[in-house]
Short mmCIF file of N, CA and C in Angstrom, two decimals:
data_model
loop_
_atom_site.label_atom_id
_atom_site.label_comp_id
_atom_site.label_asym_id
_atom_site.label_seq_id
_atom_site.Cartn_x
_atom_site.Cartn_y
_atom_site.Cartn_z
N MET D 1 0.83 -1.18 0.00
CA MET D 1 0.00 0.00 0.00
C MET D 1 0.88 1.25 0.00
N ARG D 2 1.95 1.21 0.77
CA ARG D 2 2.87 2.35 0.79
C ARG D 2 3.47 2.56 -0.59
N LEU D 3 3.79 1.46 -1.25
CA LEU D 3 4.38 1.54 -2.58
C LEU D 3 3.45 2.25 -3.55
N LEU D 4 2.17 1.97 -3.46
CA LEU D 4 1.20 2.61 -4.33
C LEU D 4 1.18 4.11 -4.11
N PHE D 5 1.16 4.52 -2.86
CA PHE D 5 1.13 5.96 -2.57
C PHE D 5 2.42 6.64 -3.01
N ILE D 6 3.54 5.95 -2.87
CA ILE D 6 4.82 6.52 -3.33
C ILE D 6 4.80 6.67 -4.84
N LEU D 7 4.30 5.64 -5.52
CA LEU D 7 4.20 5.72 -6.98
C LEU D 7 3.28 6.84 -7.41
N LEU D 8 2.20 7.03 -6.71
CA LEU D 8 1.26 8.09 -7.06
C LEU D 8 1.87 9.47 -6.82
N LEU D 9 2.70 9.57 -5.82
CA LEU D 9 3.36 10.85 -5.58
C LEU D 9 4.41 11.14 -6.62
N ILE D 10 5.11 10.11 -7.04
CA ILE D 10 6.19 10.28 -8.02
C ILE D 10 5.63 10.49 -9.41
N CYS D 11 4.60 9.80 -9.73
CA CYS D 11 4.03 9.84 -11.08
C CYS D 11 2.65 10.49 -11.05
N PRO D 12 2.56 11.81 -11.17
CA PRO D 12 1.26 12.48 -11.11
C PRO D 12 0.25 11.99 -12.14
N PRO D 13 0.64 11.55 -13.36
CA PRO D 13 -0.38 11.05 -14.28
C PRO D 13 -1.15 9.86 -13.72
N LEU D 14 -0.52 9.05 -12.89
CA LEU D 14 -1.23 7.92 -12.29
C LEU D 14 -2.32 8.38 -11.35
N ALA D 15 -2.12 9.54 -10.74
CA ALA D 15 -3.10 10.03 -9.78
C ALA D 15 -4.41 10.41 -10.47
N ALA D 16 -4.36 10.73 -11.75
CA ALA D 16 -5.56 11.13 -12.48
C ALA D 16 -6.39 9.91 -12.89
N GLN D 17 -5.85 8.71 -12.85
CA GLN D 17 -6.56 7.52 -13.24
C GLN D 17 -7.27 6.92 -12.03
N HIS D 18 -8.11 5.92 -12.31
CA HIS D 18 -8.87 5.27 -11.24
C HIS D 18 -8.05 4.15 -10.61
N VAL D 19 -8.25 3.98 -9.33
CA VAL D 19 -7.62 2.89 -8.60
C VAL D 19 -8.74 2.04 -8.01
N TYR D 20 -8.58 0.74 -8.17
CA TYR D 20 -9.61 -0.19 -7.71
C TYR D 20 -9.08 -1.06 -6.58
N LEU D 21 -9.94 -1.32 -5.61
CA LEU D 21 -9.58 -2.12 -4.45
C LEU D 21 -10.46 -3.36 -4.41
N SER D 22 -9.78 -4.49 -4.31
CA SER D 22 -10.50 -5.76 -4.13
C SER D 22 -9.74 -6.54 -3.07
N TYR D 23 -10.30 -7.65 -2.63
CA TYR D 23 -9.67 -8.43 -1.56
C TYR D 23 -9.47 -9.87 -2.03
N ALA D 24 -8.32 -10.41 -1.68
CA ALA D 24 -8.04 -11.82 -1.98
C ALA D 24 -8.82 -12.68 -1.01
N LYS D 25 -8.84 -14.01 -1.24
CA LYS D 25 -9.59 -14.93 -0.39
C LYS D 25 -9.12 -14.90 1.05
N ASP D 26 -7.81 -14.61 1.25
CA ASP D 26 -7.29 -14.57 2.63
C ASP D 26 -7.47 -13.19 3.27
N GLY D 27 -8.11 -12.23 2.56
CA GLY D 27 -8.38 -10.91 3.12
C GLY D 27 -7.34 -9.87 2.79
N THR D 28 -6.32 -10.23 2.03
CA THR D 28 -5.28 -9.28 1.66
C THR D 28 -5.83 -8.30 0.63
N PRO D 29 -5.66 -6.98 0.88
CA PRO D 29 -6.16 -6.01 -0.11
C PRO D 29 -5.30 -6.04 -1.38
N ILE D 30 -5.98 -5.89 -2.53
CA ILE D 30 -5.31 -5.86 -3.82
C ILE D 30 -5.72 -4.56 -4.52
N TYR D 31 -4.72 -3.74 -4.85
CA TYR D 31 -4.97 -2.48 -5.56
C TYR D 31 -4.58 -2.69 -7.01
N SER D 32 -5.42 -2.12 -7.90
CA SER D 32 -5.17 -2.31 -9.32
C SER D 32 -5.72 -1.11 -10.09
N ASP D 33 -5.21 -0.94 -11.32
CA ASP D 33 -5.76 0.09 -12.20
C ASP D 33 -6.80 -0.52 -13.14
N GLN D 34 -7.06 -1.84 -13.00
CA GLN D 34 -8.05 -2.55 -13.82
C GLN D 34 -9.21 -2.97 -12.91
N PRO D 35 -10.44 -2.68 -13.30
CA PRO D 35 -11.57 -3.13 -12.45
C PRO D 35 -11.72 -4.65 -12.50
N SER D 36 -12.11 -5.21 -11.39
CA SER D 36 -12.36 -6.65 -11.32
C SER D 36 -13.67 -6.87 -10.59
N ALA D 37 -14.15 -8.11 -10.60
CA ALA D 37 -15.43 -8.43 -9.95
C ALA D 37 -15.35 -8.12 -8.47
N GLY D 38 -16.27 -7.33 -7.97
CA GLY D 38 -16.33 -7.00 -6.55
C GLY D 38 -15.38 -5.86 -6.14
N ALA D 39 -14.68 -5.24 -7.09
CA ALA D 39 -13.74 -4.17 -6.76
C ALA D 39 -14.49 -2.86 -6.57
N THR D 40 -13.98 -2.04 -5.67
CA THR D 40 -14.55 -0.71 -5.45
C THR D 40 -13.52 0.35 -5.87
N THR D 41 -14.02 1.49 -6.30
CA THR D 41 -13.14 2.59 -6.71
C THR D 41 -12.64 3.30 -5.45
N VAL D 42 -11.35 3.55 -5.42
CA VAL D 42 -10.75 4.23 -4.28
C VAL D 42 -10.49 5.67 -4.68
N GLN D 43 -10.95 6.61 -3.85
CA GLN D 43 -10.71 8.03 -4.09
C GLN D 43 -9.41 8.41 -3.38
N LEU D 44 -8.45 8.85 -4.15
CA LEU D 44 -7.17 9.26 -3.58
C LEU D 44 -7.12 10.78 -3.53
N HIS D 45 -6.75 11.29 -2.41
CA HIS D 45 -6.58 12.73 -2.24
C HIS D 45 -5.10 12.99 -1.97
N ILE D 46 -4.44 13.51 -2.97
CA ILE D 46 -3.01 13.74 -2.85
C ILE D 46 -2.79 15.25 -2.73
N SER D 47 -2.14 15.63 -1.67
CA SER D 47 -1.80 17.05 -1.53
C SER D 47 -0.31 17.13 -1.21
N LEU D 48 0.39 17.87 -2.04
CA LEU D 48 1.81 18.05 -1.84
C LEU D 48 2.05 19.23 -0.92
N PRO D 49 3.01 19.12 -0.03
CA PRO D 49 3.26 20.25 0.88
C PRO D 49 3.77 21.46 0.11
N THR D 50 3.29 22.62 0.49
CA THR D 50 3.73 23.87 -0.11
C THR D 50 4.84 24.46 0.75
N PRO D 51 6.00 24.70 0.13
CA PRO D 51 7.08 25.27 0.93
C PRO D 51 6.74 26.69 1.37
N THR D 52 7.10 27.00 2.58
CA THR D 52 6.87 28.34 3.11
C THR D 52 8.18 28.94 3.56
N VAL D 53 8.26 30.23 3.44
CA VAL D 53 9.45 30.95 3.88
C VAL D 53 9.06 31.76 5.10
N THR D 54 9.73 31.50 6.19
CA THR D 54 9.47 32.22 7.42
C THR D 54 10.68 33.08 7.73
N PRO D 55 10.50 34.39 7.89
CA PRO D 55 11.65 35.22 8.21
C PRO D 55 12.22 34.88 9.58
N ASP D 56 13.54 34.94 9.64
CA ASP D 56 14.24 34.68 10.89
C ASP D 56 14.13 35.92 11.77
N PRO D 57 13.50 35.84 12.95
CA PRO D 57 13.34 37.04 13.79
C PRO D 57 14.68 37.57 14.31
N ALA D 58 15.71 36.73 14.29
CA ALA D 58 17.02 37.19 14.79
C ALA D 58 17.74 38.08 13.79
N VAL D 59 17.31 38.05 12.52
CA VAL D 59 17.95 38.86 11.49
C VAL D 59 17.03 40.00 11.11
N PRO D 60 17.48 41.25 11.25
CA PRO D 60 16.62 42.38 10.88
C PRO D 60 16.29 42.33 9.39
N ALA D 61 15.09 42.76 9.04
CA ALA D 61 14.63 42.71 7.66
C ALA D 61 15.37 43.70 6.77
N ASN D 62 15.88 44.77 7.34
CA ASN D 62 16.52 45.80 6.53
C ASN D 62 18.04 45.64 6.48
N ILE D 63 18.53 44.45 6.80
CA ILE D 63 19.98 44.24 6.79
C ILE D 63 20.50 44.28 5.36
N ILE D 64 21.62 44.92 5.18
CA ILE D 64 22.24 45.02 3.86
C ILE D 64 23.21 43.86 3.72
N SER D 65 23.19 43.21 2.55
CA SER D 65 24.10 42.09 2.35
C SER D 65 25.53 42.61 2.34
N PRO D 66 26.47 41.81 2.87
CA PRO D 66 27.84 42.26 2.97
C PRO D 66 28.45 42.50 1.59
N VAL D 67 29.27 43.52 1.50
CA VAL D 67 29.94 43.85 0.25
C VAL D 67 31.13 42.92 0.09
N LYS D 68 31.26 42.35 -1.10
CA LYS D 68 32.39 41.47 -1.35
C LYS D 68 33.65 42.30 -1.50
N THR D 69 34.70 41.87 -0.83
CA THR D 69 35.97 42.57 -0.90
C THR D 69 36.69 42.19 -2.17
N ALA D 70 37.21 43.20 -2.85
CA ALA D 70 38.01 42.95 -4.05
C ALA D 70 39.46 42.75 -3.62
N PHE D 71 39.97 41.56 -3.82
CA PHE D 71 41.35 41.25 -3.45
C PHE D 71 42.26 41.47 -4.65
N ARG D 72 43.46 41.93 -4.37
CA ARG D 72 44.46 42.12 -5.42
C ARG D 72 45.63 41.20 -5.12
N LEU D 73 45.83 40.24 -5.99
CA LEU D 73 46.93 39.29 -5.86
C LEU D 73 47.98 39.64 -6.89
N GLN D 74 49.25 39.57 -6.47
CA GLN D 74 50.34 39.96 -7.36
C GLN D 74 51.56 39.09 -7.10
N ILE D 75 52.25 38.72 -8.16
CA ILE D 75 53.52 38.03 -8.04
C ILE D 75 54.61 39.09 -8.18
N LEU D 76 55.39 39.27 -7.10
CA LEU D 76 56.44 40.29 -7.10
C LEU D 76 57.73 39.77 -7.73
N GLN D 77 58.10 38.54 -7.38
CA GLN D 77 59.32 37.92 -7.91
C GLN D 77 58.99 36.50 -8.32
N PRO D 78 59.31 36.08 -9.48
CA PRO D 78 60.03 36.78 -10.54
C PRO D 78 59.12 37.79 -11.23
N GLU D 79 59.72 38.75 -11.90
CA GLU D 79 58.98 39.75 -12.64
C GLU D 79 58.55 39.19 -13.99
N GLN D 80 57.59 39.85 -14.60
CA GLN D 80 57.10 39.43 -15.91
C GLN D 80 58.24 39.40 -16.93
N ASP D 81 58.37 38.31 -17.66
CA ASP D 81 59.36 38.11 -18.72
C ASP D 81 60.81 38.18 -18.22
N GLN D 82 61.04 37.93 -16.95
CA GLN D 82 62.39 37.97 -16.39
C GLN D 82 63.18 36.72 -16.79
N ASN D 83 64.46 36.92 -17.09
CA ASN D 83 65.39 35.81 -17.35
C ASN D 83 66.11 35.50 -16.06
N LEU D 84 66.06 34.26 -15.61
CA LEU D 84 66.69 33.86 -14.35
C LEU D 84 67.75 32.80 -14.63
N LEU D 85 68.84 32.87 -13.90
CA LEU D 85 69.88 31.87 -13.99
C LEU D 85 69.86 31.05 -12.71
N SER D 86 69.61 29.75 -12.83
CA SER D 86 69.58 28.87 -11.66
C SER D 86 69.98 27.48 -12.10
N ASN D 87 71.23 27.11 -11.84
CA ASN D 87 71.70 25.77 -12.20
C ASN D 87 71.01 24.69 -11.38
N SER D 88 70.60 25.04 -10.17
CA SER D 88 69.93 24.05 -9.32
C SER D 88 68.45 23.89 -9.66
N GLY D 89 67.92 24.81 -10.48
CA GLY D 89 66.50 24.73 -10.84
C GLY D 89 65.59 25.16 -9.70
N GLU D 90 66.09 26.04 -8.84
CA GLU D 90 65.34 26.49 -7.66
C GLU D 90 64.86 27.92 -7.90
N LEU D 91 63.66 28.22 -7.45
CA LEU D 91 63.08 29.55 -7.62
C LEU D 91 62.33 29.92 -6.35
N LYS D 92 62.65 31.11 -5.83
CA LYS D 92 61.90 31.67 -4.69
C LYS D 92 60.89 32.65 -5.27
N VAL D 93 59.62 32.39 -4.98
CA VAL D 93 58.53 33.22 -5.49
C VAL D 93 58.01 34.08 -4.35
N GLN D 94 57.95 35.39 -4.59
CA GLN D 94 57.41 36.33 -3.61
C GLN D 94 56.10 36.88 -4.14
N THR D 95 55.08 36.85 -3.31
CA THR D 95 53.77 37.31 -3.73
C THR D 95 53.25 38.36 -2.74
N GLN D 96 52.18 39.03 -3.15
CA GLN D 96 51.56 40.04 -2.30
C GLN D 96 50.06 39.94 -2.49
N ILE D 97 49.32 40.12 -1.38
CA ILE D 97 47.86 40.12 -1.45
C ILE D 97 47.35 41.31 -0.65
N GLU D 98 46.42 42.04 -1.23
CA GLU D 98 45.80 43.18 -0.56
C GLU D 98 44.30 43.08 -0.73
N PRO D 99 43.51 43.30 0.31
CA PRO D 99 43.89 43.43 1.71
C PRO D 99 44.35 42.09 2.27
N GLU D 100 44.60 42.06 3.55
CA GLU D 100 45.13 40.87 4.21
C GLU D 100 44.21 39.66 3.98
N LEU D 101 44.82 38.51 3.91
CA LEU D 101 44.10 37.26 3.68
C LEU D 101 43.14 36.99 4.85
N PRO D 102 41.84 36.82 4.61
CA PRO D 102 40.89 36.54 5.70
C PRO D 102 41.12 35.15 6.31
N ALA D 103 40.63 34.96 7.51
CA ALA D 103 40.72 33.66 8.19
C ALA D 103 40.03 32.60 7.34
N GLY D 104 40.66 31.45 7.22
CA GLY D 104 40.09 30.34 6.45
C GLY D 104 40.48 30.36 4.98
N HIS D 105 40.99 31.49 4.49
CA HIS D 105 41.40 31.57 3.10
C HIS D 105 42.86 31.16 2.97
N GLN D 106 43.21 30.63 1.80
CA GLN D 106 44.58 30.20 1.56
C GLN D 106 45.00 30.59 0.15
N LEU D 107 46.31 30.47 -0.09
CA LEU D 107 46.87 30.77 -1.40
C LEU D 107 47.41 29.49 -2.01
N ARG D 108 47.25 29.39 -3.32
CA ARG D 108 47.88 28.29 -4.04
C ARG D 108 48.58 28.89 -5.25
N LEU D 109 49.71 28.30 -5.56
CA LEU D 109 50.52 28.78 -6.67
C LEU D 109 50.44 27.76 -7.80
N LEU D 110 50.11 28.24 -8.98
CA LEU D 110 50.09 27.39 -10.16
C LEU D 110 51.38 27.60 -10.93
N PHE D 111 52.09 26.52 -11.19
CA PHE D 111 53.33 26.54 -11.97
C PHE D 111 53.03 25.83 -13.27
N ASP D 112 53.15 26.53 -14.38
CA ASP D 112 52.79 25.97 -15.69
C ASP D 112 51.39 25.35 -15.65
N GLN D 113 50.46 26.06 -15.03
CA GLN D 113 49.04 25.71 -14.91
C GLN D 113 48.78 24.48 -14.03
N ASN D 114 49.76 24.07 -13.23
CA ASN D 114 49.58 22.93 -12.33
C ASN D 114 49.88 23.35 -10.90
N GLN D 115 49.08 22.84 -9.97
CA GLN D 115 49.32 23.10 -8.56
C GLN D 115 50.40 22.15 -8.07
N LEU D 116 51.49 22.72 -7.52
CA LEU D 116 52.62 21.89 -7.10
C LEU D 116 52.54 21.45 -5.64
N SER D 117 51.95 22.28 -4.79
CA SER D 117 51.92 21.98 -3.36
C SER D 117 50.55 22.32 -2.80
N PRO D 118 50.27 21.87 -1.58
CA PRO D 118 48.96 22.19 -0.99
C PRO D 118 48.84 23.70 -0.75
N PRO D 119 47.59 24.21 -0.70
CA PRO D 119 47.39 25.63 -0.40
C PRO D 119 48.01 25.99 0.95
N GLN D 120 48.41 27.25 1.08
CA GLN D 120 49.06 27.73 2.30
C GLN D 120 48.66 29.17 2.56
N ARG D 121 48.95 29.65 3.77
CA ARG D 121 48.66 31.03 4.12
C ARG D 121 49.86 31.94 3.87
N ALA D 122 51.06 31.38 3.80
CA ALA D 122 52.27 32.18 3.58
C ALA D 122 52.28 32.73 2.16
N THR D 123 52.92 33.89 1.98
CA THR D 123 52.97 34.53 0.67
C THR D 123 54.25 34.21 -0.09
N GLY D 124 55.13 33.41 0.48
CA GLY D 124 56.36 33.01 -0.19
C GLY D 124 56.32 31.54 -0.56
N PHE D 125 56.86 31.20 -1.72
CA PHE D 125 56.87 29.82 -2.20
C PHE D 125 58.28 29.49 -2.67
N LEU D 126 58.69 28.25 -2.51
CA LEU D 126 59.98 27.76 -3.01
C LEU D 126 59.69 26.61 -3.97
N ILE D 127 60.12 26.78 -5.21
CA ILE D 127 59.92 25.74 -6.22
C ILE D 127 61.28 25.15 -6.55
N GLN D 128 61.37 23.83 -6.56
CA GLN D 128 62.64 23.16 -6.85
C GLN D 128 62.47 22.22 -8.03
N GLY D 129 63.59 21.95 -8.70
CA GLY D 129 63.58 21.00 -9.80
C GLY D 129 63.03 21.55 -11.10
N ILE D 130 63.15 22.85 -11.30
CA ILE D 130 62.63 23.46 -12.52
C ILE D 130 63.63 23.23 -13.66
N GLU D 131 63.14 22.81 -14.78
CA GLU D 131 63.97 22.65 -15.97
C GLU D 131 64.09 23.99 -16.67
N ARG D 132 65.13 24.13 -17.49
CA ARG D 132 65.31 25.39 -18.19
C ARG D 132 64.19 25.59 -19.21
N GLY D 133 63.94 26.87 -19.54
CA GLY D 133 62.93 27.18 -20.54
C GLY D 133 61.92 28.19 -20.04
N GLU D 134 60.85 28.34 -20.79
CA GLU D 134 59.78 29.29 -20.46
C GLU D 134 58.80 28.64 -19.50
N HIS D 135 58.39 29.41 -18.49
CA HIS D 135 57.45 28.90 -17.48
C HIS D 135 56.45 30.00 -17.12
N SER D 136 55.36 29.59 -16.48
CA SER D 136 54.34 30.56 -16.04
C SER D 136 53.97 30.30 -14.58
N LEU D 137 53.59 31.39 -13.91
CA LEU D 137 53.13 31.32 -12.52
C LEU D 137 51.82 32.08 -12.41
N GLN D 138 50.95 31.60 -11.54
CA GLN D 138 49.72 32.33 -11.22
C GLN D 138 49.36 32.04 -9.77
N LEU D 139 49.02 33.09 -9.04
CA LEU D 139 48.63 32.98 -7.63
C LEU D 139 47.12 33.00 -7.54
N GLN D 140 46.55 32.08 -6.76
CA GLN D 140 45.11 32.02 -6.58
C GLN D 140 44.76 32.05 -5.10
N GLN D 141 43.67 32.74 -4.78
CA GLN D 141 43.15 32.77 -3.42
C GLN D 141 41.90 31.91 -3.39
N ILE D 142 41.84 30.99 -2.42
CA ILE D 142 40.67 30.12 -2.28
C ILE D 142 40.12 30.24 -0.86
N ASP D 143 38.82 30.02 -0.73
CA ASP D 143 38.21 30.06 0.60
C ASP D 143 38.28 28.69 1.26
N GLN D 144 37.68 28.56 2.43
CA GLN D 144 37.75 27.31 3.21
C GLN D 144 37.08 26.15 2.50
N ASN D 145 36.23 26.42 1.51
CA ASN D 145 35.56 25.35 0.75
C ASN D 145 36.28 25.03 -0.55
N GLY D 146 37.41 25.70 -0.81
CA GLY D 146 38.16 25.47 -2.03
C GLY D 146 37.67 26.28 -3.21
N LYS D 147 36.73 27.20 -2.97
CA LYS D 147 36.19 28.04 -4.04
C LYS D 147 37.19 29.14 -4.37
N LEU D 148 37.39 29.36 -5.67
CA LEU D 148 38.31 30.40 -6.13
C LEU D 148 37.71 31.77 -5.85
N ILE D 149 38.47 32.62 -5.14
CA ILE D 149 38.02 33.95 -4.77
C ILE D 149 38.65 35.00 -5.69
N ALA D 150 39.96 34.90 -5.90
CA ALA D 150 40.68 35.87 -6.73
C ALA D 150 41.92 35.19 -7.30
N GLU D 151 42.48 35.79 -8.35
CA GLU D 151 43.70 35.27 -8.92
C GLU D 151 44.51 36.41 -9.52
N SER D 152 45.81 36.20 -9.56
CA SER D 152 46.72 37.19 -10.12
C SER D 152 46.79 37.01 -11.64
N PRO D 153 47.33 38.02 -12.32
CA PRO D 153 47.63 37.80 -13.73
C PRO D 153 48.72 36.74 -13.85
N VAL D 154 48.80 36.09 -14.99
CA VAL D 154 49.83 35.08 -15.22
C VAL D 154 51.16 35.79 -15.43
N THR D 155 52.20 35.31 -14.72
CA THR D 155 53.55 35.85 -14.87
C THR D 155 54.38 34.83 -15.63
N ARG D 156 55.02 35.29 -16.71
CA ARG D 156 55.87 34.42 -17.52
C ARG D 156 57.32 34.75 -17.19
N PHE D 157 58.16 33.70 -17.07
CA PHE D 157 59.58 33.91 -16.83
C PHE D 157 60.36 32.84 -17.57
N TYR D 158 61.66 33.06 -17.68
CA TYR D 158 62.54 32.13 -18.40
C TYR D 158 63.66 31.71 -17.47
N LEU D 159 63.87 30.41 -17.35
CA LEU D 159 64.93 29.89 -16.50
C LEU D 159 66.08 29.42 -17.38
N ARG D 160 67.27 29.89 -17.05
CA ARG D 160 68.48 29.47 -17.77
C ARG D 160 69.35 28.68 -16.82
N LYS D 161 70.14 27.79 -17.39
CA LYS D 161 71.14 27.04 -16.66
C LYS D 161 72.45 27.14 -17.43
N SER D 162 73.54 27.32 -16.70
CA SER D 162 74.84 27.41 -17.35
C SER D 162 75.20 26.08 -17.96
N SER D 163 75.90 26.13 -19.10
CA SER D 163 76.37 24.92 -19.73
C SER D 163 77.75 25.19 -20.30
N LEU D 164 78.40 24.17 -20.80
CA LEU D 164 79.73 24.34 -21.41
C LEU D 164 79.65 25.26 -22.63
N PHE D 165 78.52 25.22 -23.32
CA PHE D 165 78.37 26.02 -24.53
C PHE D 165 77.97 27.46 -24.22
N SER D 166 77.32 27.67 -23.08
CA SER D 166 76.88 29.00 -22.69
C SER D 166 77.12 29.18 -21.20
N PRO D 167 78.39 29.46 -20.75
CA PRO D 167 78.70 29.50 -19.33
C PRO D 167 78.05 30.66 -18.60
N LYS D 168 77.61 31.69 -19.27
CA LYS D 168 77.00 32.83 -18.56
C LYS D 168 75.56 32.99 -18.89
#
């Protein structure tokens, strides 16, 4: 019987049709959409709950929604299109964020569009094992749920390594 009511709630077209009730020899009720000998028509009254919105008395009705803060993220070092010499493939990245990073927010650094380490609150990053060539960096601010809040422009730089053919 519960199954029938669930089906009627899920499938509204079934609610518009007739439902017939008959009883088996052992007294078990049998519901069907086909009339049978001795069956009676069952009137179903289905009412779906109407959602209501009740104002929270603890929150004033005239409250203004908070203004979203515009954050400015910037990569200070390396500079855009800078040529760097690092035989070890190590790079110290210095970043800046204004205003101050709110509680629960973190920074992540994308190196060549990939996240290398877990998000952190510190504004300095150390990248190791970089191969020579062109690379890109981007700083992103995320909230406690991992949602992207702000991001810096992409900074492109070039890493050089000394070799026998080009010692400087």
